[in-house]
CSV table of C-alpha atoms and ligand atoms in Angstrom, one decimal:
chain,number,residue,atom,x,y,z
A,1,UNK,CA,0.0,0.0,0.0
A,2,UNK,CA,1.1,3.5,-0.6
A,3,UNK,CA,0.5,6.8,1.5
A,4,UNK,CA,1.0,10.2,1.4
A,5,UNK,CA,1.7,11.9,5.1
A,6,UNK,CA,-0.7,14.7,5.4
A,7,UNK,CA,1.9,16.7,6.6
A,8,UNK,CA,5.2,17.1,4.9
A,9,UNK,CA,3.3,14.9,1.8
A,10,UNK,CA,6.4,12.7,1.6
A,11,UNK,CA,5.0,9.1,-0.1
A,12,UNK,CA,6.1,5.9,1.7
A,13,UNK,CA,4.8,1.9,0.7
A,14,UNK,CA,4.3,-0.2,3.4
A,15,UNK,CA,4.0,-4.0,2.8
A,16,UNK,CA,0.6,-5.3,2.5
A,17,UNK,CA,1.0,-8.0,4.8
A,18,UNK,CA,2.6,-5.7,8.1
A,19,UNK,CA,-0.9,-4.1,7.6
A,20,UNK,CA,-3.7,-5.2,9.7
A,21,UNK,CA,-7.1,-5.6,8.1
A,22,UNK,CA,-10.2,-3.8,9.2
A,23,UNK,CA,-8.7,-1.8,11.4
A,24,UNK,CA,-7.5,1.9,11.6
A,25,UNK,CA,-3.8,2.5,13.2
A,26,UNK,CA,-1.7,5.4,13.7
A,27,UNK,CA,2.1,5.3,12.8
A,28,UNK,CA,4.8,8.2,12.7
A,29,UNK,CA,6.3,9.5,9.4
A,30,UNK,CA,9.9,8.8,9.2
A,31,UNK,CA,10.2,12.0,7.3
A,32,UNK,CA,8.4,14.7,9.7
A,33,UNK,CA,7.7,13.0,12.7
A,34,UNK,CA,4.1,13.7,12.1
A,35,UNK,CA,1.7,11.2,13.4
A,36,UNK,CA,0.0,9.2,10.3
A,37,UNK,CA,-3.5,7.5,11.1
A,38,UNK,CA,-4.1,5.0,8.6
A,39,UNK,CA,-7.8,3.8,8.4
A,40,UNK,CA,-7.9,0.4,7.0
A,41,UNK,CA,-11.4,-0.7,7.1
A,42,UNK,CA,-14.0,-1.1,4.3
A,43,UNK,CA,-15.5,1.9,2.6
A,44,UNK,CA,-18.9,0.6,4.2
A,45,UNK,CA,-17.4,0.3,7.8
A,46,UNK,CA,-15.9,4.0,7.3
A,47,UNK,CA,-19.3,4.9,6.4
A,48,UNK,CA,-21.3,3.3,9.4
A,49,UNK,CA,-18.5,5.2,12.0
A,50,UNK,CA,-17.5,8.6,10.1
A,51,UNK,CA,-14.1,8.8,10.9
A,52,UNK,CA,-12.5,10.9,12.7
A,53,UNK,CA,-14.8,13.2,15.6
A,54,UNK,CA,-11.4,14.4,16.8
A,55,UNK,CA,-10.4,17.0,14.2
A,56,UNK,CA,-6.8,16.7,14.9
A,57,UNK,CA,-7.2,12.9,13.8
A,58,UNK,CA,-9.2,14.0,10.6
A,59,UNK,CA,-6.4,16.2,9.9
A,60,UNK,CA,-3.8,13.5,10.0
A,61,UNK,CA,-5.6,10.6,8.5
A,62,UNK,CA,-3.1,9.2,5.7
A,63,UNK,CA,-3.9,9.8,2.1
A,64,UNK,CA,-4.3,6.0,0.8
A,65,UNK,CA,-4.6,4.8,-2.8
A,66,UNK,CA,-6.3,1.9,-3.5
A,67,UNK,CA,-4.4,-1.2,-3.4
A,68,UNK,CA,-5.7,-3.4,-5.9
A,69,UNK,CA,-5.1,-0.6,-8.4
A,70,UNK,CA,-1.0,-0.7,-10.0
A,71,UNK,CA,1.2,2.2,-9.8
A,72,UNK,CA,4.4,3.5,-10.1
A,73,UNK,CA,6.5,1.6,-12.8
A,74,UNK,CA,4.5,-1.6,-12.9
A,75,UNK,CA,1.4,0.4,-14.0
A,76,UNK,CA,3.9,2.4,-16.7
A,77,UNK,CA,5.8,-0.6,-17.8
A,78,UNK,CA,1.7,-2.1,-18.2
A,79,UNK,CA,1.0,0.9,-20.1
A,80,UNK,CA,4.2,0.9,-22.2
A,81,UNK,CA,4.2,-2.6,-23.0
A,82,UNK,CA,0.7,-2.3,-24.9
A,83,UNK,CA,2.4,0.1,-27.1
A,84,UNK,CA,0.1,-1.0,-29.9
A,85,UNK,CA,-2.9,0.0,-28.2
A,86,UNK,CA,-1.7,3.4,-27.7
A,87,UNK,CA,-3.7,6.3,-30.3
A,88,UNK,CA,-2.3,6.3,-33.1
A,89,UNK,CA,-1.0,9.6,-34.8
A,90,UNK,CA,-2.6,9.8,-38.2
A,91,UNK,CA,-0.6,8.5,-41.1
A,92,UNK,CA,-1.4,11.9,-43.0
A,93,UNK,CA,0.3,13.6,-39.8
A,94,UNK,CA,3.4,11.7,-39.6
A,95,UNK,CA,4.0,12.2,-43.3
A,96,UNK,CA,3.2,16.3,-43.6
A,97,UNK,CA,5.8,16.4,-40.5
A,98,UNK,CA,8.1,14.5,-42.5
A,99,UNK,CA,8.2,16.4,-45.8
A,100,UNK,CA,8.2,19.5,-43.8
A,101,UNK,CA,11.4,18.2,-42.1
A,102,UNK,CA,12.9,17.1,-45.2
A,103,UNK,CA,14.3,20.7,-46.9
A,104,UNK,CA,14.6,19.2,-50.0
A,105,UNK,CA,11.0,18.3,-50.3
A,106,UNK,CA,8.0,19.8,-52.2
A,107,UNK,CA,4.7,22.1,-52.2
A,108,UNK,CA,4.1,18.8,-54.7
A,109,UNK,CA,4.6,16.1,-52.3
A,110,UNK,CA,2.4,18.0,-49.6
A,111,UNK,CA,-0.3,18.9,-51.9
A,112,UNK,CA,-0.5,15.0,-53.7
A,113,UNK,CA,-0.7,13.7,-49.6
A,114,UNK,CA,-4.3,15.7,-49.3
A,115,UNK,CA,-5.4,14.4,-52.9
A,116,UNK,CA,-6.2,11.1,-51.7
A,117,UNK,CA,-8.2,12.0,-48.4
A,118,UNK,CA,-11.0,14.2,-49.3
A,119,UNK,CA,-11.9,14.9,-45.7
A,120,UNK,CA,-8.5,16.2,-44.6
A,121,UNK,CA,-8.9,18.2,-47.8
A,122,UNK,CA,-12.0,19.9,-46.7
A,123,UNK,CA,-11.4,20.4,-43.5
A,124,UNK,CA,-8.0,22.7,-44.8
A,125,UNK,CA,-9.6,24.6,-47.1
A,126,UNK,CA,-12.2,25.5,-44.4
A,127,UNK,CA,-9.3,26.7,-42.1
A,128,UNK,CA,-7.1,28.0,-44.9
A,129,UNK,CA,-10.4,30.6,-45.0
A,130,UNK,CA,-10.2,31.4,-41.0
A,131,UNK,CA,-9.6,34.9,-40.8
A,132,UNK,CA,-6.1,33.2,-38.4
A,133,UNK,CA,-4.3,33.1,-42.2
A,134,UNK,CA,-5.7,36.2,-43.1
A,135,UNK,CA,-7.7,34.7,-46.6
A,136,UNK,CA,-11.1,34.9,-45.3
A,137,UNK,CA,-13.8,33.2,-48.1
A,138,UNK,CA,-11.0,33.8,-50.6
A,139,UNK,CA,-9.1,30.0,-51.0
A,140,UNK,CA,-11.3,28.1,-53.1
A,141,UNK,CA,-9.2,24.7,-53.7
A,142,UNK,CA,-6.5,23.0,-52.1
A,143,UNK,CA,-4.0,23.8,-55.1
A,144,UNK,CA,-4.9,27.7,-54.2
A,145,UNK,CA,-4.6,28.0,-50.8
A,146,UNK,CA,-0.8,26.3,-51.2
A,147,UNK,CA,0.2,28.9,-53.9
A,148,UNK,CA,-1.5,31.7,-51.6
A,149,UNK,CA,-0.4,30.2,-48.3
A,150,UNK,CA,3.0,29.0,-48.9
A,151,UNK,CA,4.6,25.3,-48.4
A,152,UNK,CA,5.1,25.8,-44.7
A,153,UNK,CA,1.6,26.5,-43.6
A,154,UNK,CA,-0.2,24.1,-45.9
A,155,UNK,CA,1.9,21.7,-44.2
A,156,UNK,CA,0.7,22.8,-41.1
A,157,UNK,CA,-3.2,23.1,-42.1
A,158,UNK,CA,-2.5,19.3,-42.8
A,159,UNK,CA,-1.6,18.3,-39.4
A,160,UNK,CA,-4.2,20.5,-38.0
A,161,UNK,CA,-6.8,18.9,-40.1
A,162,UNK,CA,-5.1,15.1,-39.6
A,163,UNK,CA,-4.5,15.5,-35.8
A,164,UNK,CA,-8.1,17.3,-34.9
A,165,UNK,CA,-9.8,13.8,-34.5
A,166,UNK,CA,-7.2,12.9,-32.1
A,167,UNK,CA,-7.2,15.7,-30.0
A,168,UNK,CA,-10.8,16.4,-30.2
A,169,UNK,CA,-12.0,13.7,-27.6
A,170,UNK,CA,-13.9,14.1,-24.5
A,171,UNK,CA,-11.6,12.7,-21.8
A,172,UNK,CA,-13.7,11.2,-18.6
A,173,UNK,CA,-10.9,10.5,-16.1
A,174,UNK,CA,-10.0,14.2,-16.7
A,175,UNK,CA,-13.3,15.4,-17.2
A,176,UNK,CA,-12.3,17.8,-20.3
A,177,UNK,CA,-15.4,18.1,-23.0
A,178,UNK,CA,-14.5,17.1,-26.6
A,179,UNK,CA,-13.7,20.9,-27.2
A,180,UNK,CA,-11.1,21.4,-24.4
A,181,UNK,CA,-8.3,19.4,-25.1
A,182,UNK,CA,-8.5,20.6,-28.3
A,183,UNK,CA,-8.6,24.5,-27.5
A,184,UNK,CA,-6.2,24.0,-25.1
A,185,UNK,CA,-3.8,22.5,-27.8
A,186,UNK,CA,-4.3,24.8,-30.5
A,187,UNK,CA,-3.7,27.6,-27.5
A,188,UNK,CA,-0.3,26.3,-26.4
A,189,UNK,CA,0.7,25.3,-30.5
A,190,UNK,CA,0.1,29.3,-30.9
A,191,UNK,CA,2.0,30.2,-27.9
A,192,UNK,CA,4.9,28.3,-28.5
A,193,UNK,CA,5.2,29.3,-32.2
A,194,UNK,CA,5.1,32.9,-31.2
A,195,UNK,CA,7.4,32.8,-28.5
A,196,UNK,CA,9.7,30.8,-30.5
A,197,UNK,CA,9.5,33.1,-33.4
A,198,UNK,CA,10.2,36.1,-31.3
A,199,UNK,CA,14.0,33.7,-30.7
A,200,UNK,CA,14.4,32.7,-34.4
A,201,UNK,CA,11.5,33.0,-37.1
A,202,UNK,CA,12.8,29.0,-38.2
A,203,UNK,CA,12.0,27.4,-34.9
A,204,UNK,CA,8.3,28.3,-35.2
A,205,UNK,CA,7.1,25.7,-36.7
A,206,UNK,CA,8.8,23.1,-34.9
A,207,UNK,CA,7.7,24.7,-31.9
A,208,UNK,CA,3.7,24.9,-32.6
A,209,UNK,CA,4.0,21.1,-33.3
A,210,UNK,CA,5.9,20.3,-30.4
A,211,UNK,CA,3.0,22.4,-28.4
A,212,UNK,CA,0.0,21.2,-30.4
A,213,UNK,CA,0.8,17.6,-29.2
A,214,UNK,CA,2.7,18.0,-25.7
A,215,UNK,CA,-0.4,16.7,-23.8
A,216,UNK,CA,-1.0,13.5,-25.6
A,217,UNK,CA,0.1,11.6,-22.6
A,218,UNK,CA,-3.5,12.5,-20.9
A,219,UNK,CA,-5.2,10.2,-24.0
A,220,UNK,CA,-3.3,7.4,-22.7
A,221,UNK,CA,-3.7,8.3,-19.0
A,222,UNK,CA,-7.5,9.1,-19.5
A,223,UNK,CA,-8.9,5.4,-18.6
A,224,UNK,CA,-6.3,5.0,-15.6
A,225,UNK,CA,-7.3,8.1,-14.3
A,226,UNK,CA,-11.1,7.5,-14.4
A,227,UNK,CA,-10.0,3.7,-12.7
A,228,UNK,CA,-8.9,5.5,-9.6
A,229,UNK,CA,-11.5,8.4,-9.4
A,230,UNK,CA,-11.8,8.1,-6.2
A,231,UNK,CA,-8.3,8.1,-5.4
A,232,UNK,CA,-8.2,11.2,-7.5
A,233,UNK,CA,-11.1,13.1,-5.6
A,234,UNK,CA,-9.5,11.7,-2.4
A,235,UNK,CA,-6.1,13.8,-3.4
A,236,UNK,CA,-7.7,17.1,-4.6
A,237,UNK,CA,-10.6,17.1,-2.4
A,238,UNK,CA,-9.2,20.2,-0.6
A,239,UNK,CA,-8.4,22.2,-4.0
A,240,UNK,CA,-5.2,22.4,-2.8
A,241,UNK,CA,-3.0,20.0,-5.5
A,242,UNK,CA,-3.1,19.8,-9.2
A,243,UNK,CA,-3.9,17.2,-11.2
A,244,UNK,CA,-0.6,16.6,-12.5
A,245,UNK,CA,0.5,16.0,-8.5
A,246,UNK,CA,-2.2,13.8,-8.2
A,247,UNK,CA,-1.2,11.8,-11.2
A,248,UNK,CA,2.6,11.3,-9.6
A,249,UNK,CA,0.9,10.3,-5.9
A,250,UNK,CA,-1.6,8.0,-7.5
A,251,UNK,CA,-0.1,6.5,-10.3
A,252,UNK,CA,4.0,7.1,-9.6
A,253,UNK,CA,4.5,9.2,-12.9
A,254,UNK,CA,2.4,11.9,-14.9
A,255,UNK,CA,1.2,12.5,-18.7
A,256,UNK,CA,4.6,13.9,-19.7
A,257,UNK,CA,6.7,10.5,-19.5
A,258,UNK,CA,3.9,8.8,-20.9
A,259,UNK,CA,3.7,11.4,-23.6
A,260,UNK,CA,7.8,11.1,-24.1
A,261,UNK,CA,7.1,7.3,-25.0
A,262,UNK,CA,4.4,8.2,-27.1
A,263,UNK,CA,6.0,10.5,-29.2
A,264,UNK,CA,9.0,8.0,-29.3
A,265,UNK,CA,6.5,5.6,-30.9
A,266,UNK,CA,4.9,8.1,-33.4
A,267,UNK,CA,9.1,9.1,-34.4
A,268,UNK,CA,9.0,12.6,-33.0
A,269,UNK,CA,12.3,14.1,-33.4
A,270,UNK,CA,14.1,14.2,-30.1
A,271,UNK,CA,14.4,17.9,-30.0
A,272,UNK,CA,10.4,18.0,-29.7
A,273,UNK,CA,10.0,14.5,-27.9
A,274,UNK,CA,12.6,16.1,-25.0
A,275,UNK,CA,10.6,19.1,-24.8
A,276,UNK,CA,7.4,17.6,-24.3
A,277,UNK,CA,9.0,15.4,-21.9
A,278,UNK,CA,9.9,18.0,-19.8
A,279,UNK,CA,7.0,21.0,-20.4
A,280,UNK,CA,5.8,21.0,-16.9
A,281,UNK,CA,9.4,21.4,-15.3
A,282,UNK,CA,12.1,23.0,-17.9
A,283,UNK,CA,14.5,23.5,-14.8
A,284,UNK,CA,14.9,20.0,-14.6
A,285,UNK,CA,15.8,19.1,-18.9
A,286,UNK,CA,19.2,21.1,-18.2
A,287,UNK,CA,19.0,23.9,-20.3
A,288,UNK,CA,16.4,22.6,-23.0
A,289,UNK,CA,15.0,25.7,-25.0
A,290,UNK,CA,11.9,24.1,-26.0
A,291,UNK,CA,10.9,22.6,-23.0
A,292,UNK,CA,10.8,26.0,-21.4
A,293,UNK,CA,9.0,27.8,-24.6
A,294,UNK,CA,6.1,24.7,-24.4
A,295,UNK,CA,5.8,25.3,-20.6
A,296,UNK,CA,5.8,29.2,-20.9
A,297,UNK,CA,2.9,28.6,-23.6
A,298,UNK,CA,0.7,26.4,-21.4
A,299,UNK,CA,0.8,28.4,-18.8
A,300,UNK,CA,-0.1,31.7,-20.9
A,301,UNK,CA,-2.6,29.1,-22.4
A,302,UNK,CA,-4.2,28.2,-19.0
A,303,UNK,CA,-4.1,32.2,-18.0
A,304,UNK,CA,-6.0,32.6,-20.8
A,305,UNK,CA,-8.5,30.5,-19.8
A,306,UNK,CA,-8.0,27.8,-22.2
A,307,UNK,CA,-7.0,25.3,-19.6
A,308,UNK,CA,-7.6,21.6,-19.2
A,309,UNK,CA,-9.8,21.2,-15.9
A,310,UNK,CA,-10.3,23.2,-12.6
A,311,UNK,CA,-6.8,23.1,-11.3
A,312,UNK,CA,-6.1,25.1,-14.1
A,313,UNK,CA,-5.6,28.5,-12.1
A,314,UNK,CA,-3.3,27.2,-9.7
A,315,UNK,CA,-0.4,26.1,-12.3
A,316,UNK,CA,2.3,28.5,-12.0
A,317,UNK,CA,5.2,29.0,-14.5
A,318,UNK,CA,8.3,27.5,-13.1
A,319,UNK,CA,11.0,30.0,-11.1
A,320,UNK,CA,13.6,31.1,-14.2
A,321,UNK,CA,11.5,30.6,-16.8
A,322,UNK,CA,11.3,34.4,-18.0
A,323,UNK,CA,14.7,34.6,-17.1
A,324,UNK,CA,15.9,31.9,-19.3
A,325,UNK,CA,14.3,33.0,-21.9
A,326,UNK,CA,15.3,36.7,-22.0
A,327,UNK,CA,11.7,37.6,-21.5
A,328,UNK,CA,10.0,40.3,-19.0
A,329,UNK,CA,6.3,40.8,-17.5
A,330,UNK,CA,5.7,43.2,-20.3
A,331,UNK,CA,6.4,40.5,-22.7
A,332,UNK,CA,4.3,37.6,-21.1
A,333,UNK,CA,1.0,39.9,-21.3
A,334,UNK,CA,1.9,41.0,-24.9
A,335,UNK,CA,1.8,37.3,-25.9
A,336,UNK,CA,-1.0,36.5,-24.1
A,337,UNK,CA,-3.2,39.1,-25.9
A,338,UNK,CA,-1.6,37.9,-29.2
A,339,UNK,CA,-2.4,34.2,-28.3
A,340,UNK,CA,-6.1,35.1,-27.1
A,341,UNK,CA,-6.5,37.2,-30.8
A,342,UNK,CA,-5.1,34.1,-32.8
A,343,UNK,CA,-6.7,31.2,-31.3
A,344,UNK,CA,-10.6,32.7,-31.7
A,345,UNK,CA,-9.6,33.8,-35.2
A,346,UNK,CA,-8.4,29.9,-35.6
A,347,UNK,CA,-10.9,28.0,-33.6
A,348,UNK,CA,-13.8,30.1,-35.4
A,349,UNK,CA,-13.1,27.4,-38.7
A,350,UNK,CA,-11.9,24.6,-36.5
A,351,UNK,CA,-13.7,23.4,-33.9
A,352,UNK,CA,-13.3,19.9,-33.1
A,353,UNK,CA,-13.8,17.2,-35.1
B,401,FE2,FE1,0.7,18.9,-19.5
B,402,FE2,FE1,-1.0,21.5,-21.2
């Protein structure tokens, strides 16, 4: 069994068997000194004597996760070694990626990709005319909107339209609509390409795929999460933890490594796959550029409103970041009103699929 100490929040296991059954106990954290109670009787039995009268008891009662659900690496090895189950990232995706990495590909080879899938086709000639790429009602044909649009952005218009299934779910375990994930990726794509653009106009591109995809670890998650709802309610009962903590109390790891693995799988180049890896905490991907652009963008994103839950409001952008990346205050809220422009302009074509 694992627990959390309600005090100092340090995580201990303690062997199932040294446990006794039906009862409720009280041991010391090793960490704090803090006494733990640990109430080990059925949910029903809980529910017959309401624990804790004494409020300094209620206060100390250990958070528990439920022991017949895995965590930690034998959950993520679980996870990892159904690789084929994992969502798969649209062939159409991993192709326009791959010409648009290539520099000595083509408009041709982009524009023959879209010939063969007429609803990818459609659905980028209805964003190509989203006041976002500035042609409103005037691209009437594929074939036009890549001689008015350029190489580069039908390529991207391709993974928009490719990826938009993916991304567009409803997500129970997180309880995010079909629309919010999405927003919420198109958001932090924007962010990162314009905060990468403002270092070198090249890197956008990489950048706003890198951020359109960085939290494809919660599709994977989703089901595990809704599992252990409980456990989840349990840990963020008092508003006072995030969902990514509660992921790393309750399962041992959180969406970002699972994402890492992910992206591994769909051949991500490491520069994005590294980033992704590391968007909630750049301090810790020693020095990684992108990592700290992605995270700067989700958390203009989620300031912005276009967050991915409740918790939303209490993630804060990592110590540094600014810093690291040359930027000021003054910067942080021109972006944001930049961001907040773009993604209406985009979203008003592009709503989920
Ligand atoms: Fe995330
Ligand atoms: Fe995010």
């Amino acid at each position: 069994m694992r627990i959390a100490c309600p005090n100092c929040n340090k995580e201990y296991k303690i062997q199932d068997e040294k446990l006794p059954v039906g009862k409720k106990i009280a041991v010391k954290c090793p960490a704090c000194k803090n006494r733990i109670i640990i109430d080990l009787r059925s949910k029903s039995d809980q529910k017959k004597s309401p624990q804790a009268s004494n409020p300094d008891e209620k206060q100390n009662t250990a958070v528990s996760f439920n022991k017949k659900s895995l965590s930690g690496m034998t959950l993520k090895y679980g996870i990892l070694r159904t690789l084929g189950d994992l969502p798969v990232m649209p062939q159409i995706v991993q192709k326009a990626q791959e010409i648009l990495a290539n520099p000595d590909s083509d408009l041709k080879e982009l524009s023959r990709l879209i010939e063969i899938e007429q609803a990818i086709a459609t659905r980028v000639l209805k964003l190509a005319n989203s006041t976002y790429y500035g042609m409103s009602g005037k691209v009437a044909s594929v074939q036009h909107a890549s001689v008015l649009l350029g190489y580069k952005t039908l390529g991207e218009l391709i993974t928009l339209a490719g990826i938009s299934g993916l991304l567009g779910r409803s997500l129970k375990g997180y309880n995010l609509n079909s629309e919010e994930l999405w927003r919420h990726s198109i958001a932090v794509a924007i962010g990162s390409r314009i905060i990468a653009s403002r270092k070198d106009p090249e890197f956008g591109n990489e950048a706003f795929f890198a951020g359109l995809v960085h939290d494809v670890g919660k599709l994977v998650l989703d089901q595990h999460v809704y599992q252990r709802k409980d456990d989840f309610e349990m840990v963020m009962g008092d508003g006072q933890q995030t969902f990514l903590n509660a992921e790393k109390k309750i399962l041992g790891f959180d969406h970002s490594e699972i994402a890492f693995e992910l992206c591994q799988k769909w051949q991500i180049p490491s520069n994005q796959r590294v980033a992704i890896r590391f968007h909630h905490y750049p301090s810790k991907s020693k020095g990684h550029e992108l990592a700290y652009i992605l995270h700067m963008a989700d958390c203009i994103a989620m300031m912005n409103g276009y967050g991915t839950g409740n918790d939303s409001m209490m993630y804060e952008m990592e110590e540094g970041t600014l810093e690291f990346l040359c930027f000021q205050d003054k910067d942080v809220n021109a972006i944001r009103s930049q961001v907040l422009e773009s993604v209406e302009k985009m979203l008003e074509k592009m709503p989920a699929a």
